[in-house]
């Protein structure tokens, strides 16, 4: 086992791995990488609670397990409730240190597990809830979820009838619960992801990380582009990175690099059918979202000038 | 899991082991290949300086490591860091993106650091003896290399000081003498012996050297000044002769208005030197600016200095009148391309005009003097015949290098030739086969650089004397970078083809199958699924995907 740290973009990242190779994620899986990075950030004193999702498969067939930390498989709608229960159980046993992470996909968060999540958040259960969002029910065959973005192809929103509703605003829902910490992150910015996970670890109460985790098969793209597409999601503004504290204090992590949204869409087959007009609609939507977020940031910080531009060349 | 009774079942199904049994390497049809390649800067450098590695070290502020890396290829970075026409910066991939890296200025910083922090190197002696004729850049480079290999090295020069063209022709505003002197002193401390004021062919013959040394390197340069062959030529000064006099302290210009004939580096050096002596030079060149063989940067500086250029002109005669010269000059036009690929200048009949000046200097090219060499190593025209790579001649033990062989070239080319000859001589005196030219490594073009990681950033501005001040002094005109600016500039380097342990491949691997324990990433092929993320996210083209042919390391 390797120990010590390596420098990545100026951040010390532990070499120690909590994710074993041999797991069953597809080639270039953003969800596998998200887990690897989060566990590097929070360390080994962790229990993971996992509802039905891609990670149920990724973790390996019974009786094998891909993490070096304990993981509890649970039912689809129960991630937050089960995590809160595990946390309570640990406390009864006198363990107040162990982080309990609910690790759910977008289906188990935006759709099926939303009630349990809302309940836990309302009670401010001391859990770290992580939604790795690949924007559809991927392991069952790419069916749409309420996290599927407007215009996207899935097997249940075929090209003739692509997704016609905007992605549900999970962060606004969580902000409305006034939980101490909620943040978005994605795998192309591991330094940011790790910092946010560490920050969340240091806070008590319900914390939520919403991690965009590209899915090469589901997004209809080459596996080697997984990081590229994650980076472009941020650089074009399609997936804003930000933090919300106590439901009211908004801090934007980066402002977009001024790249057209098309640069993000064109890497993904799930958007290949979009016409220029449809892309223009999506662009308007992204712009409107940014306007809203910038106002929220300005309300918190009095300015938007302090938001750095996303590090991006090209 | 055959169990006989319900009591054997746990309360909940628990895993028994981890997934490492599952060798996912057999999913792979593409394999990441970790292989360093040449950067276009290093490929363009006659010395093959490992520029990306040096830049990485400088960006970390580790000048000691930068010095170590640079000295492996270039014995005199303080010199090339000043006078090299930096083909590296032309090759730099960043030139095609924003602006090329200021490689030469960083090399100079490292070179100056070496001059201040040098420790004397005492090699173990081989007992072999090598004579080097000529203490210019080629001779000094060979001396440095051969002494480091442990051979006794004696360097002969007909001058009374070490450095050849470095101290005799290149003006001090480009290369201060102290920089060369420090290198010479370092060589002396290492045990190189200098025999100055000895002319080979007059005081000692090449044959005598060959009989008393194990090998002889002749690197006497090209000092013969080409003549124009026109009436009144005796009124022209030689360009090198003029530069030599100024470097020896002459500060009186030969006249106020001085015609300088030629378009090479000597012509430009002469003209810019004249400006510093208070004269007004006019350069007469028979082709156009585009064809000038001089270093482009120096031509630009000459223009800024106020040197006048009259292109497409050629003097055909000169007469001395009362205290001034009258040149008859013919206008030229460009004709067909000649052997060198440049258009041939052809006089325009009837276009002659007169040009009056106080003095005239010709600098139309230099040729090697070879008459002191054994006949057998010369061709019918008196040119030296030698192997282009090793400098070996027909005569066993006699090697040649530098301008003597190539005609006037740059300092860096002379150093490169000296080092190649040095390596060949080292093999020769050890009785080993001479080295052969290696196939150059493939380079990394800009399109293989992942530009996502490189926001555009402008080149550092290099401090120099203000224009008005520089034209009045022989002090160095370009100044050095401070460490902080150099670090920032070095950090702009793409490090094309050279791993700098940025750790992208490691941090982005979804299968935890890449490790960074040594100088290069190591891919665990037992588990690598071949997704290709590492190759795409390697910013510098060190990792590429290759089709999987054999199933090594994977369990079928």
PDB file of C-alpha atoms in Angstrom, chain A residues 2 6-8 13-15 17 19-29 32-33 36-37 40 58-66 187-190 194 223-228 231 311-314, chain B residues 1 13-24 27-29 97 450-456 501-504 506-517 522 527 529-533 536-537:
ATOM      1  CA  UNK A   2       1.383   3.323  -1.064  1.00  0.00           C
ATOM      2  CA  UNK A   6       1.235  13.556  -4.498  1.00  0.00           C
ATOM      3  CA  UNK A   7       0.810  17.140  -5.575  1.00  0.00           C
ATOM      4  CA  UNK A   8      -1.969  17.814  -8.017  1.00  0.00           C
ATOM      5  CA  UNK A  13      -3.597  14.319  -2.457  1.00  0.00           C
ATOM      6  CA  UNK A  14      -3.073  11.073  -0.515  1.00  0.00           C
ATOM      7  CA  UNK A  15      -1.663   8.170  -2.498  1.00  0.00           C
ATOM      8  CA  UNK A  17      -6.431   4.134  -2.208  1.00  0.00           C
ATOM      9  CA  UNK A  19     -11.090   1.877  -3.995  1.00  0.00           C
ATOM     10  CA  UNK A  20      -9.738  -1.494  -5.080  1.00  0.00           C
ATOM     11  CA  UNK A  21      -9.126  -2.149  -8.749  1.00  0.00           C
ATOM     12  CA  UNK A  22     -11.104  -5.023 -10.193  1.00  0.00           C
ATOM     13  CA  UNK A  23     -14.392  -3.213  -9.616  1.00  0.00           C
ATOM     14  CA  UNK A  24     -17.064  -3.590 -12.243  1.00  0.00           C
ATOM     15  CA  UNK A  25     -17.459  -0.032 -13.505  1.00  0.00           C
ATOM     16  CA  UNK A  26     -17.406   0.462 -17.258  1.00  0.00           C
ATOM     17  CA  UNK A  27     -14.340   1.902 -18.951  1.00  0.00           C
ATOM     18  CA  UNK A  28     -13.939   5.589 -18.134  1.00  0.00           C
ATOM     19  CA  UNK A  29     -16.625   5.599 -15.415  1.00  0.00           C
ATOM     20  CA  UNK A  32     -15.998   5.118 -10.011  1.00  0.00           C
ATOM     21  CA  UNK A  33     -13.585   8.034 -10.137  1.00  0.00           C
ATOM     22  CA  UNK A  36     -12.108   7.142  -5.491  1.00  0.00           C
ATOM     23  CA  UNK A  37     -11.600  10.897  -5.087  1.00  0.00           C
ATOM     24  CA  UNK A  40      -9.173  10.024  -0.742  1.00  0.00           C
ATOM     25  CA  UNK A  58     -19.606  -1.500  -9.537  1.00  0.00           C
ATOM     26  CA  UNK A  59     -18.913  -2.713  -5.992  1.00  0.00           C
ATOM     27  CA  UNK A  60     -18.708  -6.277  -7.311  1.00  0.00           C
ATOM     28  CA  UNK A  61     -20.833  -9.413  -7.229  1.00  0.00           C
ATOM     29  CA  UNK A  62     -21.609 -10.995  -3.868  1.00  0.00           C
ATOM     30  CA  UNK A  63     -19.519 -11.856  -1.895  1.00  0.00           C
ATOM     31  CA  UNK A  64     -16.956  -9.340  -3.152  1.00  0.00           C
ATOM     32  CA  UNK A  65     -16.604  -5.683  -2.371  1.00  0.00           C
ATOM     33  CA  UNK A  66     -14.533  -2.945  -4.031  1.00  0.00           C
ATOM     34  CA  UNK A 187     -14.403  14.831 -11.505  1.00  0.00           C
ATOM     35  CA  UNK A 188     -12.416  17.038 -13.907  1.00  0.00           C
ATOM     36  CA  UNK A 189     -11.679  19.370 -11.005  1.00  0.00           C
ATOM     37  CA  UNK A 190     -10.386  16.922  -8.390  1.00  0.00           C
ATOM     38  CA  UNK A 194     -11.504  17.131  -2.657  1.00  0.00           C
ATOM     39  CA  UNK A 223     -14.544   6.642 -22.685  1.00  0.00           C
ATOM     40  CA  UNK A 224     -11.296   8.615 -23.072  1.00  0.00           C
ATOM     41  CA  UNK A 225     -13.309  11.848 -23.196  1.00  0.00           C
ATOM     42  CA  UNK A 226     -14.766  11.374 -19.707  1.00  0.00           C
ATOM     43  CA  UNK A 227     -12.668  14.058 -18.030  1.00  0.00           C
ATOM     44  CA  UNK A 228     -12.772  16.322 -21.056  1.00  0.00           C
ATOM     45  CA  UNK A 231     -14.316  19.889 -17.687  1.00  0.00           C
ATOM     46  CA  UNK A 311      -8.770  27.280 -15.323  1.00  0.00           C
ATOM     47  CA  UNK A 312      -9.050  26.305 -18.949  1.00  0.00           C
ATOM     48  CA  UNK A 313      -6.934  26.765 -22.061  1.00  0.00           C
ATOM     49  CA  UNK A 314      -7.710  25.569 -25.542  1.00  0.00           C
TER      50      UNK A 314
ATOM     51  CA  UNK B   1     -21.642 -21.423  -0.180  1.00  0.00           C
ATOM     52  CA  UNK B  13     -24.969 -11.107   3.819  1.00  0.00           C
ATOM     53  CA  UNK B  14     -21.389  -9.945   4.280  1.00  0.00           C
ATOM     54  CA  UNK B  15     -18.705  -9.755   1.667  1.00  0.00           C
ATOM     55  CA  UNK B  16     -15.830 -12.171   2.000  1.00  0.00           C
ATOM     56  CA  UNK B  17     -13.204 -10.424   0.001  1.00  0.00           C
ATOM     57  CA  UNK B  18     -12.350  -7.579  -2.278  1.00  0.00           C
ATOM     58  CA  UNK B  19     -12.448  -7.284  -6.042  1.00  0.00           C
ATOM     59  CA  UNK B  20      -8.732  -7.612  -6.684  1.00  0.00           C
ATOM     60  CA  UNK B  21      -9.228 -11.173  -7.924  1.00  0.00           C
ATOM     61  CA  UNK B  22     -10.991  -9.644 -10.892  1.00  0.00           C
ATOM     62  CA  UNK B  23      -8.221  -8.870 -13.353  1.00  0.00           C
ATOM     63  CA  UNK B  24     -10.087  -6.322 -15.433  1.00  0.00           C
ATOM     64  CA  UNK B  27     -11.457  -5.979 -20.811  1.00  0.00           C
ATOM     65  CA  UNK B  28      -8.894  -3.891 -22.584  1.00  0.00           C
ATOM     66  CA  UNK B  29      -8.524  -3.549 -26.335  1.00  0.00           C
ATOM     67  CA  UNK B  97      -0.376  28.892 -29.494  1.00  0.00           C
ATOM     68  CA  UNK B 450      -3.889  18.954 -24.302  1.00  0.00           C
ATOM     69  CA  UNK B 451      -4.398  22.696 -24.362  1.00  0.00           C
ATOM     70  CA  UNK B 452      -7.222  22.524 -21.802  1.00  0.00           C
ATOM     71  CA  UNK B 453      -4.456  22.713 -19.221  1.00  0.00           C
ATOM     72  CA  UNK B 454      -2.748  25.768 -20.649  1.00  0.00           C
ATOM     73  CA  UNK B 455      -4.594  29.067 -20.465  1.00  0.00           C
ATOM     74  CA  UNK B 456      -2.974  31.552 -22.820  1.00  0.00           C
ATOM     75  CA  UNK B 501       4.885  14.216 -12.806  1.00  0.00           C
ATOM     76  CA  UNK B 502       1.841  16.463 -13.147  1.00  0.00           C
ATOM     77  CA  UNK B 503      -0.081  13.413 -11.880  1.00  0.00           C
ATOM     78  CA  UNK B 504      -3.079  13.835 -14.192  1.00  0.00           C
ATOM     79  CA  UNK B 506      -2.828   9.069 -11.685  1.00  0.00           C
ATOM     80  CA  UNK B 507      -5.573  11.274 -10.320  1.00  0.00           C
ATOM     81  CA  UNK B 508      -8.007  10.682 -13.191  1.00  0.00           C
ATOM     82  CA  UNK B 509      -7.731   6.889 -13.423  1.00  0.00           C
ATOM     83  CA  UNK B 510     -11.166   5.463 -12.527  1.00  0.00           C
ATOM     84  CA  UNK B 511      -9.556   2.076 -11.898  1.00  0.00           C
ATOM     85  CA  UNK B 512      -6.760   3.133  -9.534  1.00  0.00           C
ATOM     86  CA  UNK B 513      -4.437   1.388 -11.983  1.00  0.00           C
ATOM     87  CA  UNK B 514      -1.754   4.058 -12.416  1.00  0.00           C
ATOM     88  CA  UNK B 515       1.044   4.661  -9.939  1.00  0.00           C
ATOM     89  CA  UNK B 516       3.670   7.362  -9.779  1.00  0.00           C
ATOM     90  CA  UNK B 517       6.612   5.933  -7.892  1.00  0.00           C
ATOM     91  CA  UNK B 522       3.469   2.996 -14.243  1.00  0.00           C
ATOM     92  CA  UNK B 527      -6.405  -3.951 -14.000  1.00  0.00           C
ATOM     93  CA  UNK B 529      -9.418  -1.400 -18.626  1.00  0.00           C
ATOM     94  CA  UNK B 530      -7.984   0.728 -21.426  1.00  0.00           C
ATOM     95  CA  UNK B 531     -10.477   3.579 -21.114  1.00  0.00           C
ATOM     96  CA  UNK B 532      -7.875   6.020 -22.474  1.00  0.00           C
ATOM     97  CA  UNK B 533      -8.565   8.797 -19.976  1.00  0.00           C
ATOM     98  CA  UNK B 536      -6.302  12.090 -23.279  1.00  0.00           C
ATOM     99  CA  UNK B 537      -5.533  13.919 -20.067  1.00  0.00           C
TER     100      UNK B 537
END
